[in-house]
XYZ file of C-alpha atoms in Angstrom:
94
model
C 65.995 -0.422 -34.797
C 64.934 1.590 -31.723
C 67.241 1.148 -28.723
C 66.094 0.931 -25.211
C 66.138 4.426 -23.495
C 67.764 2.944 -20.334
C 70.730 1.885 -22.665
C 71.158 5.377 -23.943
C 71.177 7.193 -20.658
C 73.914 5.655 -18.567
C 73.689 7.745 -15.362
C 73.231 11.218 -14.166
C 76.357 13.377 -13.491
C 75.968 15.055 -10.069
C 78.767 17.521 -9.191
C 78.831 21.064 -7.522
C 78.832 22.527 -11.142
C 75.985 20.468 -12.404
C 73.795 21.103 -9.304
C 74.362 24.960 -9.761
C 73.376 24.481 -13.476
C 70.204 22.699 -12.569
C 69.152 25.373 -10.048
C 70.001 28.397 -12.173
C 69.407 27.368 -15.798
C 67.189 24.238 -15.422
C 69.933 22.101 -17.170
C 70.543 18.515 -16.195
C 73.725 16.557 -17.088
C 73.798 12.844 -17.944
C 76.443 10.336 -19.091
C 75.197 8.874 -22.402
C 76.240 5.797 -24.424
C 78.878 6.358 -27.108
C 77.548 6.559 -30.622
C 74.263 8.161 -29.717
C 73.002 11.395 -31.376
C 70.957 14.298 -29.919
C 67.653 12.936 -31.306
C 68.085 9.679 -29.521
C 69.100 11.330 -26.291
C 66.035 13.738 -26.483
C 63.591 10.783 -27.073
C 65.152 8.791 -24.267
C 65.001 11.627 -21.637
C 61.517 12.467 -22.601
C 60.343 8.971 -22.363
C 62.137 8.059 -19.035
C 61.506 11.199 -17.037
C 58.280 12.421 -18.807
C 59.583 15.946 -19.308
C 59.991 18.314 -22.429
C 63.433 18.920 -23.567
C 64.274 22.281 -25.312
C 67.939 21.982 -26.086
C 70.806 19.472 -25.838
C 74.570 19.975 -25.844
C 76.849 16.728 -26.172
C 80.440 16.688 -25.086
C 82.950 13.917 -25.542
C 85.102 13.803 -22.405
C 88.499 12.394 -23.248
C 90.480 10.099 -20.884
C 93.165 11.699 -18.810
C 96.662 10.249 -17.935
C 97.033 9.183 -14.335
C 100.082 7.919 -12.426
C 100.399 5.860 -9.249
C 104.123 5.624 -8.532
C 105.790 4.217 -11.618
C 102.506 2.780 -13.112
C 100.633 4.826 -15.761
C 97.197 4.409 -16.793
C 94.167 6.421 -18.169
C 90.901 7.339 -16.637
C 87.768 6.319 -18.488
C 86.551 8.521 -21.330
C 82.858 9.046 -21.691
C 80.163 11.150 -23.456
C 77.934 13.567 -21.680
C 74.824 15.386 -22.543
C 73.875 18.740 -20.963
C 70.033 18.896 -21.350
C 68.051 22.094 -21.037
C 64.451 21.478 -19.991
C 61.575 23.435 -21.060
C 59.901 25.857 -18.768
C 57.913 24.146 -16.112
C 59.716 20.879 -16.527
C 61.925 19.613 -13.674
C 63.946 16.419 -12.947
C 64.717 15.787 -9.263
C 68.011 13.840 -9.080
C 69.093 14.741 -5.582
């Protein structure tokens, strides 16, 4: 069963580092749903943004422990995909 591309791509990750990667290497970073593979991510990005993807790296970001006073908790863990776009393809996220 094919999943909706909007369910696979959760949100773009926009930080100083990802903006620099986008300008220098034509790489864009997205938070993706857990349990997705590179093929599903590639198809979803190509369908949503109408671009050609040349390479994908997927990283699972583990939750970190945080404290506020005596209370302990964890941040949210997520999965991110660093997508290298083909020559001539761009995604404007800013």
